[in-house]
């Protein structure tokens, strides 16, 4: 039902008497990044206390009255999850709490490790027992390896074994360590509260939620330690030796419009992409309308550039929840309609320019177009704020397999137009999209459009990823 799914959101805070409460509010603001499970771990200086559950943040912590109070310690980390690796079940919820020879550690991860399967095979061959099916657990096994714990910087040493995308939080009983992969694929930022407590979050919207100020991004390849001595930083790869590969899809779809990602505001980048779309694919029409919410900023940009009025032809319900849980196809169709309702008086008899952030499988878009036709739209001109998606993501975004991606199966734009049932169709060019963001073009990952993966996807990774997709399809079918 859902064509592309959020990944995960993480948050940490050190040195605040209300650390768990603040983590709770920060996770609320990151809820768009994952709704399957949520969890908070806090440290009292000697012990770590952890609580996780299935569902959205409010559900997990509402159904467990008093948990937040019991987690009240001066440092905490939190996680909201959508499963990119590992099935959707309570054991895979994070933070992931473990104990090894150096004591307790709780881990929260956003991203996807492409060599996790390979490493896990190796460790299982030596008798290691894994409690979950997610890729994060391998990190703890690497940390516990006797030859690793004696290294001068054990965590930096372990991180050098990982390949893929990772923004990570580690809660030890006396400190928090946070790290970002050398390509900086997923975002991670540092903030500070008015009372001087440091915090780290996937997006700056989490800092806004607790009235903290944005300080800077955690650099690719950097480890930041938060402890009683304040903040300290070190690098586990030499800075400047790796060209970054920030996921530009964070700007297109995943991140909240209010957030600063990779140094700039998400809404601003989306508005520029809408302007660029209008330059690349102009058309005469009566109004510009978005597919809300992620198409809204780009639609504003298109309307501003073209001078064609903007209006809301769709209204989105935020209360319908996970529609794929509905028991039958008819019920699921109705649920989708409820989620996105057409405003008939806005679209009837009009020539519409409909702006969406992306098209993945195309089936959902086709349904939206059908409902606009039924409401009396005269013409529908579809404009898409990212190029045709042709390749899967191995770095933590749950796109379908090659075979399920519309633009991979249908090569011609004209054939895609016919499939969707629109009058005209225009995608922004990759060069056009990259020109809307401020960093140099080669500092972004564009693999789902270009097929050029920054971190080589070798045969082992391909095998792993195929298994991953099979697991996901199985999980989803099970739920459907
Ligand atoms: Fe982002 Fe696409 Fe790269 Fe995945 S492949 S990290 S979604 S740009």
Tab-separated table of C-alpha atoms and ligand atoms in Angstrom:
chain	number	residue	atom	x	y	z
A	1	UNK	CA	0.000	0.000	0.000
A	2	UNK	CA	2.738	2.403	0.966
A	3	UNK	CA	5.142	2.907	-1.912
A	4	UNK	CA	8.138	4.182	-0.021
A	5	UNK	CA	8.641	3.956	3.666
A	6	UNK	CA	10.407	6.088	6.178
A	7	UNK	CA	13.532	4.763	7.750
A	8	UNK	CA	14.268	5.540	11.402
A	9	UNK	CA	14.669	8.541	13.657
A	10	UNK	CA	17.097	8.841	16.576
A	11	UNK	CA	17.606	11.292	19.422
A	12	UNK	CA	19.978	11.596	22.387
A	13	UNK	CA	20.398	14.044	25.247
A	14	UNK	CA	23.014	14.237	28.022
A	15	UNK	CA	22.942	16.231	31.235
A	16	UNK	CA	19.264	17.116	31.523
A	17	UNK	CA	17.135	16.124	34.542
A	18	UNK	CA	14.159	15.600	32.192
A	19	UNK	CA	16.126	13.599	29.625
A	20	UNK	CA	13.474	10.885	29.099
A	21	UNK	CA	10.600	13.395	28.810
A	22	UNK	CA	12.566	15.475	26.327
A	23	UNK	CA	13.440	12.340	24.341
A	24	UNK	CA	9.725	11.481	24.268
A	25	UNK	CA	8.837	14.877	22.750
A	26	UNK	CA	11.766	14.711	20.327
A	27	UNK	CA	10.641	11.257	19.143
A	28	UNK	CA	7.157	12.638	18.529
A	29	UNK	CA	8.653	15.186	16.171
A	30	UNK	CA	10.578	12.412	14.383
A	31	UNK	CA	7.515	10.160	14.102
A	32	UNK	CA	7.345	10.695	10.309
A	33	UNK	CA	10.591	8.673	10.029
A	34	UNK	CA	9.089	5.473	11.452
A	35	UNK	CA	5.877	4.309	13.064
A	36	UNK	CA	6.421	0.601	13.661
A	37	UNK	CA	8.084	0.789	17.039
A	38	UNK	CA	9.512	3.265	19.507
A	39	UNK	CA	11.813	3.101	22.494
A	40	UNK	CA	13.810	5.060	25.039
A	41	UNK	CA	16.858	3.991	27.051
A	42	UNK	CA	18.211	6.106	29.898
A	43	UNK	CA	21.289	5.925	32.093
A	44	UNK	CA	21.598	6.765	35.794
A	45	UNK	CA	25.404	6.719	35.830
A	46	UNK	CA	25.597	3.044	36.739
A	47	UNK	CA	22.768	1.215	35.005
A	48	UNK	CA	20.818	1.513	31.764
A	49	UNK	CA	17.024	1.279	31.819
A	50	UNK	CA	15.246	0.606	28.526
A	51	UNK	CA	11.651	0.433	27.337
A	52	UNK	CA	10.519	-0.355	23.784
A	53	UNK	CA	7.188	-1.242	22.197
A	54	UNK	CA	5.330	-1.623	18.925
A	55	UNK	CA	3.460	1.312	17.417
A	56	UNK	CA	3.741	5.072	17.502
A	57	UNK	CA	5.418	6.968	20.322
A	58	UNK	CA	2.176	8.061	21.992
A	59	UNK	CA	0.851	4.500	21.961
A	60	UNK	CA	4.035	2.886	23.283
A	61	UNK	CA	4.363	5.262	26.201
A	62	UNK	CA	0.670	5.797	26.875
A	63	UNK	CA	-0.002	2.090	27.253
A	64	UNK	CA	2.810	1.927	29.783
A	65	UNK	CA	1.852	4.448	32.437
A	66	UNK	CA	4.691	5.531	34.659
A	67	UNK	CA	7.424	4.273	32.321
A	68	UNK	CA	8.675	7.735	31.437
A	69	UNK	CA	8.932	8.577	35.142
A	70	UNK	CA	10.902	5.400	35.777
A	71	UNK	CA	13.221	6.265	32.878
A	72	UNK	CA	13.913	9.717	34.319
A	73	UNK	CA	17.709	9.943	34.432
A	74	UNK	CA	20.136	12.634	33.249
A	75	UNK	CA	20.904	10.954	29.903
A	76	UNK	CA	18.742	9.169	27.376
A	77	UNK	CA	18.597	7.960	23.794
A	78	UNK	CA	15.477	7.207	21.767
A	79	UNK	CA	14.477	5.580	18.498
A	80	UNK	CA	11.486	5.376	16.170
A	81	UNK	CA	11.663	2.580	13.664
A	82	UNK	CA	10.526	1.465	10.308
A	83	UNK	CA	12.158	-1.888	9.516
A	84	UNK	CA	14.572	-1.710	6.606
A	85	UNK	CA	16.381	-4.831	7.757
A	86	UNK	CA	14.748	-7.369	10.018
A	87	UNK	CA	11.074	-8.079	10.309
A	88	UNK	CA	8.510	-6.005	12.135
A	89	UNK	CA	8.365	-7.556	15.591
A	90	UNK	CA	9.022	-6.469	19.184
A	91	UNK	CA	12.518	-8.003	19.406
A	92	UNK	CA	13.705	-5.701	16.622
A	93	UNK	CA	12.514	-2.528	18.366
A	94	UNK	CA	15.322	-0.185	19.444
A	95	UNK	CA	17.247	1.007	21.437
A	96	UNK	CA	18.861	-2.413	21.495
A	97	UNK	CA	20.173	-3.150	25.015
A	98	UNK	CA	23.066	-5.594	25.524
A	99	UNK	CA	25.697	-6.486	28.068
A	100	UNK	CA	29.255	-7.513	27.280
A	101	UNK	CA	32.622	-7.683	29.060
A	102	UNK	CA	32.806	-3.854	29.309
A	103	UNK	CA	29.292	-3.509	30.741
A	104	UNK	CA	25.964	-2.413	29.328
A	105	UNK	CA	25.333	-0.587	26.084
A	106	UNK	CA	22.112	0.484	24.318
A	107	UNK	CA	22.302	1.173	20.585
A	108	UNK	CA	19.997	3.156	18.282
A	109	UNK	CA	20.638	3.084	14.521
A	110	UNK	CA	19.344	4.918	11.465
A	111	UNK	CA	20.526	3.471	8.158
A	112	UNK	CA	21.352	0.084	6.735
A	113	UNK	CA	24.580	-1.925	6.978
A	114	UNK	CA	25.263	-3.587	3.655
A	115	UNK	CA	27.828	-6.019	5.070
A	116	UNK	CA	25.742	-7.038	8.121
A	117	UNK	CA	24.763	-10.392	6.647
A	118	UNK	CA	28.356	-11.253	5.801
A	119	UNK	CA	29.588	-10.303	9.277
A	120	UNK	CA	26.738	-12.175	10.938
A	121	UNK	CA	27.517	-15.361	8.965
A	122	UNK	CA	31.112	-15.090	10.166
A	123	UNK	CA	30.157	-14.611	13.821
A	124	UNK	CA	27.508	-17.330	13.763
A	125	UNK	CA	30.146	-19.715	12.422
A	126	UNK	CA	32.061	-19.022	15.667
A	127	UNK	CA	28.999	-19.798	17.781
A	128	UNK	CA	27.611	-16.302	18.384
A	129	UNK	CA	23.892	-16.276	19.136
A	130	UNK	CA	21.800	-13.384	17.799
A	131	UNK	CA	18.611	-12.247	19.528
A	132	UNK	CA	17.128	-10.238	16.632
A	133	UNK	CA	17.002	-10.251	12.842
A	134	UNK	CA	18.119	-6.642	12.419
A	135	UNK	CA	21.481	-5.431	11.192
A	136	UNK	CA	22.209	-3.283	14.269
A	137	UNK	CA	22.902	-6.252	16.546
A	138	UNK	CA	26.106	-7.151	14.702
A	139	UNK	CA	27.637	-3.887	15.974
A	140	UNK	CA	27.406	-5.107	19.580
A	141	UNK	CA	29.019	-8.430	18.648
A	142	UNK	CA	31.875	-6.524	17.018
A	143	UNK	CA	32.220	-4.382	20.161
A	144	UNK	CA	32.407	-7.475	22.355
A	145	UNK	CA	35.144	-9.208	20.368
A	146	UNK	CA	38.168	-9.592	22.731
A	147	UNK	CA	40.660	-8.289	20.143
A	148	UNK	CA	38.497	-5.200	19.627
A	149	UNK	CA	37.919	-4.166	23.269
A	150	UNK	CA	41.664	-3.758	23.829
A	151	UNK	CA	42.202	-1.328	20.941
A	152	UNK	CA	43.110	2.300	21.855
A	153	UNK	CA	39.745	3.455	20.408
A	154	UNK	CA	37.532	0.323	20.452
A	155	UNK	CA	34.456	2.084	19.025
A	156	UNK	CA	36.373	3.739	16.186
A	157	UNK	CA	37.967	0.374	15.424
A	158	UNK	CA	34.551	-1.326	15.276
A	159	UNK	CA	33.051	1.385	13.047
A	160	UNK	CA	35.813	0.777	10.530
A	161	UNK	CA	34.388	-2.732	10.043
A	162	UNK	CA	30.977	-1.437	8.980
A	163	UNK	CA	29.905	-0.725	5.400
A	164	UNK	CA	26.777	1.176	4.500
A	165	UNK	CA	24.710	3.911	6.035
A	166	UNK	CA	24.757	4.519	9.755
A	167	UNK	CA	23.919	7.331	12.091
A	168	UNK	CA	24.398	5.729	15.499
A	169	UNK	CA	23.804	6.450	19.171
A	170	UNK	CA	25.469	4.431	21.940
A	171	UNK	CA	24.327	4.849	25.519
A	172	UNK	CA	26.804	3.564	28.102
A	173	UNK	CA	25.970	3.845	31.834
A	174	UNK	CA	28.204	6.931	32.131
A	175	UNK	CA	28.175	8.539	28.673
A	176	UNK	CA	26.682	8.829	25.187
A	177	UNK	CA	28.708	8.304	22.019
A	178	UNK	CA	27.321	9.180	18.616
A	179	UNK	CA	28.773	8.447	15.183
A	180	UNK	CA	28.034	8.977	11.503
A	181	UNK	CA	29.291	6.875	8.586
A	182	UNK	CA	32.161	8.290	6.495
A	183	UNK	CA	29.779	9.225	3.625
A	184	UNK	CA	27.287	10.949	5.923
A	185	UNK	CA	24.452	9.210	4.080
A	186	UNK	CA	21.803	9.728	6.769
A	187	UNK	CA	21.529	13.092	8.540
A	188	UNK	CA	22.606	13.671	12.144
A	189	UNK	CA	22.822	16.999	13.916
A	190	UNK	CA	24.062	18.383	17.223
A	191	UNK	CA	22.084	20.781	19.402
A	192	UNK	CA	22.225	22.428	22.809
A	193	UNK	CA	19.422	23.256	25.234
A	194	UNK	CA	19.112	26.631	26.961
A	195	UNK	CA	20.413	24.976	30.156
A	196	UNK	CA	23.528	23.741	28.343
A	197	UNK	CA	22.657	20.054	27.764
A	198	UNK	CA	23.903	18.649	24.462
A	199	UNK	CA	21.558	16.666	22.237
A	200	UNK	CA	21.876	14.801	18.940
A	201	UNK	CA	19.050	14.134	16.470
A	202	UNK	CA	18.256	12.807	13.016
A	203	UNK	CA	16.650	16.129	12.121
A	204	UNK	CA	16.626	19.618	13.584
A	205	UNK	CA	12.832	19.420	14.042
A	206	UNK	CA	13.599	17.286	17.119
A	207	UNK	CA	15.765	20.089	18.506
A	208	UNK	CA	12.962	22.583	17.844
A	209	UNK	CA	10.533	20.315	19.724
A	210	UNK	CA	12.516	20.721	22.958
A	211	UNK	CA	13.590	24.343	22.397
A	212	UNK	CA	17.199	23.398	21.763
A	213	UNK	CA	19.448	25.343	19.396
A	214	UNK	CA	21.053	23.771	16.339
A	215	UNK	CA	24.851	23.819	16.787
A	216	UNK	CA	26.132	21.919	13.724
A	217	UNK	CA	25.909	18.579	11.899
A	218	UNK	CA	27.820	15.572	13.211
A	219	UNK	CA	30.495	15.259	10.527
A	220	UNK	CA	30.817	12.149	8.339
A	221	UNK	CA	33.338	9.823	9.992
A	222	UNK	CA	33.094	11.654	13.345
A	223	UNK	CA	32.460	10.274	16.842
A	224	UNK	CA	31.137	12.725	19.445
A	225	UNK	CA	31.256	11.798	23.129
A	226	UNK	CA	28.923	13.454	25.647
A	227	UNK	CA	29.900	12.878	29.264
A	228	UNK	CA	30.542	14.652	32.582
A	229	UNK	CA	33.399	16.581	30.967
A	230	UNK	CA	31.132	17.990	28.248
A	231	UNK	CA	31.588	17.315	24.545
A	232	UNK	CA	34.608	15.820	22.806
A	233	UNK	CA	35.093	14.839	19.179
A	234	UNK	CA	37.339	12.466	17.255
A	235	UNK	CA	37.382	10.980	13.758
A	236	UNK	CA	37.575	7.290	12.866
A	237	UNK	CA	38.428	8.102	9.232
A	238	UNK	CA	40.743	10.904	8.195
A	239	UNK	CA	38.569	13.955	7.399
A	240	UNK	CA	38.550	14.907	3.719
A	241	UNK	CA	39.527	11.447	2.424
A	242	UNK	CA	35.962	10.402	1.502
A	243	UNK	CA	33.638	12.394	-0.785
A	244	UNK	CA	30.288	12.579	1.044
A	245	UNK	CA	27.198	10.829	-0.263
A	246	UNK	CA	24.289	12.524	1.509
A	247	UNK	CA	20.940	10.971	0.570
A	248	UNK	CA	19.205	13.634	-1.509
A	249	UNK	CA	15.938	11.746	-1.053
A	250	UNK	CA	15.946	13.194	2.469
A	251	UNK	CA	15.270	16.547	0.791
A	252	UNK	CA	12.767	15.120	-1.707
A	253	UNK	CA	10.595	13.143	0.688
A	254	UNK	CA	11.815	11.871	4.048
A	255	UNK	CA	12.695	14.858	6.152
A	256	UNK	CA	10.239	17.304	7.664
A	257	UNK	CA	9.882	20.615	5.798
A	258	UNK	CA	10.947	22.595	8.863
A	259	UNK	CA	14.207	20.683	9.317
A	260	UNK	CA	17.705	21.746	8.358
A	261	UNK	CA	19.271	18.807	6.519
A	262	UNK	CA	22.836	18.726	5.190
A	263	UNK	CA	23.141	22.403	6.028
A	264	UNK	CA	19.909	23.790	4.503
A	265	UNK	CA	16.171	23.946	5.031
A	266	UNK	CA	14.132	21.135	3.461
A	267	UNK	CA	11.182	23.376	2.496
A	268	UNK	CA	13.506	25.787	0.682
A	269	UNK	CA	15.069	22.976	-1.386
A	270	UNK	CA	11.610	21.607	-2.270
A	271	UNK	CA	10.321	25.041	-3.302
A	272	UNK	CA	13.378	25.431	-5.569
A	273	UNK	CA	12.693	21.985	-7.064
A	274	UNK	CA	9.125	23.109	-7.869
A	275	UNK	CA	10.451	26.231	-9.583
A	276	UNK	CA	12.899	24.089	-11.553
A	277	UNK	CA	10.060	21.737	-12.588
A	278	UNK	CA	8.085	24.719	-13.897
A	279	UNK	CA	11.106	25.815	-15.951
A	280	UNK	CA	11.739	22.309	-17.319
A	281	UNK	CA	8.081	21.315	-17.882
A	282	UNK	CA	5.807	24.342	-18.380
A	283	UNK	CA	2.138	23.803	-19.277
A	284	UNK	CA	-0.944	26.022	-19.521
A	285	UNK	CA	-3.447	25.197	-16.753
A	286	UNK	CA	-5.926	26.653	-14.253
A	287	UNK	CA	-4.295	25.646	-10.986
A	288	UNK	CA	-1.325	23.972	-9.349
A	289	UNK	CA	-2.141	21.449	-6.617
A	290	UNK	CA	0.089	19.205	-4.523
A	291	UNK	CA	-0.208	15.631	-3.412
A	292	UNK	CA	0.141	16.476	0.289
A	293	UNK	CA	2.193	16.576	2.393
A	294	UNK	CA	5.535	15.988	0.698
A	295	UNK	CA	4.472	17.540	-2.645
A	296	UNK	CA	3.257	20.781	-1.077
A	297	UNK	CA	6.493	22.777	-0.983
A	298	UNK	CA	7.358	21.840	-4.586
A	299	UNK	CA	3.841	22.837	-5.687
A	300	UNK	CA	4.310	26.259	-4.064
A	301	UNK	CA	7.538	26.616	-6.050
A	302	UNK	CA	5.843	25.570	-9.313
A	303	UNK	CA	2.964	28.015	-8.742
A	304	UNK	CA	5.352	30.882	-7.889
A	305	UNK	CA	7.490	30.296	-10.974
A	306	UNK	CA	4.599	29.746	-13.414
A	307	UNK	CA	2.245	32.387	-12.030
A	308	UNK	CA	-0.584	29.808	-12.037
A	309	UNK	CA	-2.740	29.883	-8.863
A	310	UNK	CA	-2.059	27.324	-6.096
A	311	UNK	CA	-4.873	25.439	-4.379
A	312	UNK	CA	-5.441	22.319	-2.300
A	313	UNK	CA	-7.292	19.799	-4.476
A	314	UNK	CA	-6.498	17.013	-2.036
A	315	UNK	CA	-6.973	17.064	1.727
A	316	UNK	CA	-4.945	14.570	3.685
A	317	UNK	CA	-6.246	12.879	6.829
A	318	UNK	CA	-3.563	12.387	9.454
A	319	UNK	CA	-5.722	10.087	11.544
A	320	UNK	CA	-6.281	7.062	9.303
A	321	UNK	CA	-3.037	5.324	10.301
A	322	UNK	CA	-1.547	2.242	8.662
A	323	UNK	CA	-3.996	1.467	5.861
A	324	UNK	CA	-2.389	-1.840	4.858
A	325	UNK	CA	-3.749	-3.426	8.014
A	326	UNK	CA	-7.259	-3.268	6.529
A	327	UNK	CA	-8.511	-6.810	5.908
A	328	UNK	CA	-9.733	-6.736	2.284
A	329	UNK	CA	-8.850	-4.967	-0.972
A	330	UNK	CA	-12.166	-3.074	-0.945
A	331	UNK	CA	-11.546	-1.873	2.591
A	332	UNK	CA	-7.964	-0.920	1.714
A	333	UNK	CA	-9.185	1.092	-1.314
A	334	UNK	CA	-11.631	2.907	0.929
A	335	UNK	CA	-8.908	3.542	3.491
A	336	UNK	CA	-6.667	5.115	0.818
A	337	UNK	CA	-9.563	7.339	-0.281
A	338	UNK	CA	-10.063	8.436	3.305
A	339	UNK	CA	-6.372	9.259	3.627
A	340	UNK	CA	-6.442	11.559	0.590
A	341	UNK	CA	-9.811	13.168	-0.117
A	342	UNK	CA	-10.488	15.154	-3.290
A	343	UNK	CA	-11.953	18.644	-2.855
A	344	UNK	CA	-14.466	18.472	-5.693
A	345	UNK	CA	-15.256	22.185	-5.776
A	346	UNK	CA	-11.542	22.941	-6.325
A	347	UNK	CA	-10.853	20.448	-9.146
A	348	UNK	CA	-14.159	20.169	-11.030
A	349	UNK	CA	-13.922	21.414	-14.625
A	350	UNK	CA	-10.298	22.584	-14.080
A	351	UNK	CA	-7.039	21.957	-15.927
A	352	UNK	CA	-4.824	20.742	-13.097
A	353	UNK	CA	-1.075	20.589	-12.596
A	354	UNK	CA	-0.590	17.921	-9.941
A	355	UNK	CA	2.759	17.933	-8.130
A	356	UNK	CA	4.005	14.804	-6.358
A	357	UNK	CA	7.405	14.291	-4.730
A	358	UNK	CA	8.070	10.971	-6.501
A	359	UNK	CA	6.526	7.964	-8.217
A	360	UNK	CA	7.680	4.531	-7.076
A	361	UNK	CA	5.395	1.653	-8.093
A	362	UNK	CA	2.864	3.979	-9.700
A	363	UNK	CA	-0.200	2.146	-8.413
A	364	UNK	CA	-0.942	4.697	-5.683
A	365	UNK	CA	-0.477	7.604	-8.127
A	366	UNK	CA	-2.826	5.928	-10.593
A	367	UNK	CA	-5.480	5.720	-7.863
A	368	UNK	CA	-5.099	9.429	-7.072
A	369	UNK	CA	-5.473	10.364	-10.752
A	370	UNK	CA	-8.604	8.223	-11.020
A	371	UNK	CA	-10.208	10.000	-8.092
A	372	UNK	CA	-9.438	13.413	-9.663
A	373	UNK	CA	-11.074	12.299	-12.930
A	374	UNK	CA	-14.125	11.061	-11.020
A	375	UNK	CA	-14.371	14.488	-9.368
A	376	UNK	CA	-14.576	16.135	-12.812
A	377	UNK	CA	-11.005	17.335	-13.535
A	378	UNK	CA	-10.832	18.524	-17.161
A	379	UNK	CA	-7.095	17.925	-17.723
A	380	UNK	CA	-4.425	16.443	-15.467
A	381	UNK	CA	-0.778	17.378	-15.962
A	382	UNK	CA	1.437	15.379	-13.626
A	383	UNK	CA	4.754	16.899	-12.534
A	384	UNK	CA	7.193	14.967	-10.367
A	385	UNK	CA	9.810	16.624	-8.140
A	386	UNK	CA	12.405	13.863	-8.554
A	387	UNK	CA	13.618	11.895	-11.592
A	388	UNK	CA	12.254	8.407	-12.445
A	389	UNK	CA	13.307	5.933	-9.706
A	390	UNK	CA	14.950	2.956	-11.400
A	391	UNK	CA	17.165	1.349	-8.754
A	392	UNK	CA	16.648	0.052	-5.200
A	393	UNK	CA	18.266	1.682	-2.183
A	394	UNK	CA	20.767	-0.326	-0.136
A	395	UNK	CA	21.346	2.460	2.369
A	396	UNK	CA	18.269	2.356	4.531
A	397	UNK	CA	15.274	3.395	2.433
A	398	UNK	CA	12.689	0.745	1.766
A	399	UNK	CA	12.022	1.042	-1.951
A	400	UNK	CA	10.621	-1.991	-3.755
A	401	UNK	CA	12.861	-4.304	-5.801
A	402	UNK	CA	13.956	-3.511	-9.393
A	403	UNK	CA	10.987	-5.490	-10.700
A	404	UNK	CA	8.438	-3.410	-8.768
A	405	UNK	CA	9.776	0.027	-9.702
A	406	UNK	CA	7.571	1.547	-12.406
A	407	UNK	CA	10.379	3.418	-14.172
A	408	UNK	CA	12.511	0.287	-14.183
A	409	UNK	CA	9.773	-1.721	-15.868
A	410	UNK	CA	8.573	0.964	-18.293
A	411	UNK	CA	11.435	2.836	-19.893
A	412	UNK	CA	9.517	5.465	-21.860
A	413	UNK	CA	7.910	8.516	-20.236
A	414	UNK	CA	5.082	8.270	-22.786
A	415	UNK	CA	4.293	4.702	-21.667
A	416	UNK	CA	4.371	5.772	-17.991
A	417	UNK	CA	2.006	8.646	-18.869
A	418	UNK	CA	-0.432	6.203	-20.465
A	419	UNK	CA	-0.159	3.840	-17.479
A	420	UNK	CA	-0.977	6.652	-15.033
A	421	UNK	CA	-3.781	8.031	-17.216
A	422	UNK	CA	-2.609	11.677	-17.238
A	423	UNK	CA	-2.649	14.189	-20.108
A	424	UNK	CA	1.028	15.114	-19.789
A	425	UNK	CA	3.847	13.933	-17.528
A	426	UNK	CA	7.118	15.622	-16.607
A	427	UNK	CA	9.875	14.611	-14.168
A	428	UNK	CA	12.536	17.026	-12.944
A	429	UNK	CA	15.965	16.157	-14.385
A	430	UNK	CA	18.670	14.854	-12.054
A	431	UNK	CA	20.854	17.855	-12.878
A	432	UNK	CA	17.882	20.112	-12.151
A	433	UNK	CA	17.232	18.471	-8.785
A	434	UNK	CA	20.903	18.670	-7.797
A	435	UNK	CA	20.978	22.359	-8.733
A	436	UNK	CA	18.275	22.997	-6.084
A	437	UNK	CA	20.549	21.842	-3.237
A	438	UNK	CA	23.546	23.862	-2.136
A	439	UNK	CA	26.385	21.348	-1.843
A	440	UNK	CA	28.469	20.247	-4.850
A	441	UNK	CA	26.587	17.631	-6.926
A	442	UNK	CA	29.062	14.845	-6.151
A	443	UNK	CA	28.415	15.254	-2.397
A	444	UNK	CA	24.994	13.571	-2.722
A	445	UNK	CA	23.932	9.982	-3.239
A	446	UNK	CA	21.708	9.708	-6.329
A	447	UNK	CA	21.892	5.929	-6.786
A	448	UNK	CA	18.140	5.267	-6.947
A	449	UNK	CA	18.037	7.385	-10.111
A	450	UNK	CA	21.541	7.006	-11.544
A	451	UNK	CA	22.404	3.467	-10.390
A	452	UNK	CA	25.793	4.834	-9.221
A	453	UNK	CA	26.238	3.531	-5.676
A	454	UNK	CA	28.819	5.420	-3.621
A	455	UNK	CA	29.623	2.305	-1.608
A	456	UNK	CA	30.143	-0.560	-4.051
A	457	UNK	CA	27.300	-3.049	-3.992
A	458	UNK	CA	29.138	-6.321	-4.498
A	459	UNK	CA	27.748	-9.790	-5.009
A	460	UNK	CA	27.505	-10.481	-1.290
A	461	UNK	CA	25.545	-7.307	-0.770
A	462	UNK	CA	23.272	-8.165	-3.675
A	463	UNK	CA	22.565	-11.568	-2.181
A	464	UNK	CA	21.907	-9.963	1.198
A	465	UNK	CA	19.648	-7.350	-0.277
A	466	UNK	CA	17.638	-9.891	-2.226
A	467	UNK	CA	17.098	-11.777	1.008
A	468	UNK	CA	16.135	-8.509	2.651
A	469	UNK	CA	13.525	-7.743	0.015
A	470	UNK	CA	12.105	-11.241	0.277
A	471	UNK	CA	11.818	-10.845	4.027
A	472	UNK	CA	10.062	-7.530	3.633
A	473	UNK	CA	7.592	-8.842	1.084
A	474	UNK	CA	6.841	-11.756	3.349
A	475	UNK	CA	6.324	-9.459	6.315
A	476	UNK	CA	4.050	-7.145	4.419
A	477	UNK	CA	1.991	-9.997	2.962
A	478	UNK	CA	1.667	-11.397	6.428
A	479	UNK	CA	0.238	-8.101	7.670
A	480	UNK	CA	-1.947	-7.645	4.623
B	1	LIG	FE1	18.928	8.093	-0.826
B	1	LIG	FE2	18.358	7.002	-3.196
B	1	LIG	FE3	20.873	7.018	-2.279
B	1	LIG	FE4	19.039	5.476	-1.095
B	1	LIG	S1	19.823	5.256	-3.191
B	1	LIG	S2	20.583	6.769	-0.069
B	1	LIG	S3	17.199	6.767	-1.276
B	1	LIG	S4	19.603	8.812	-2.828
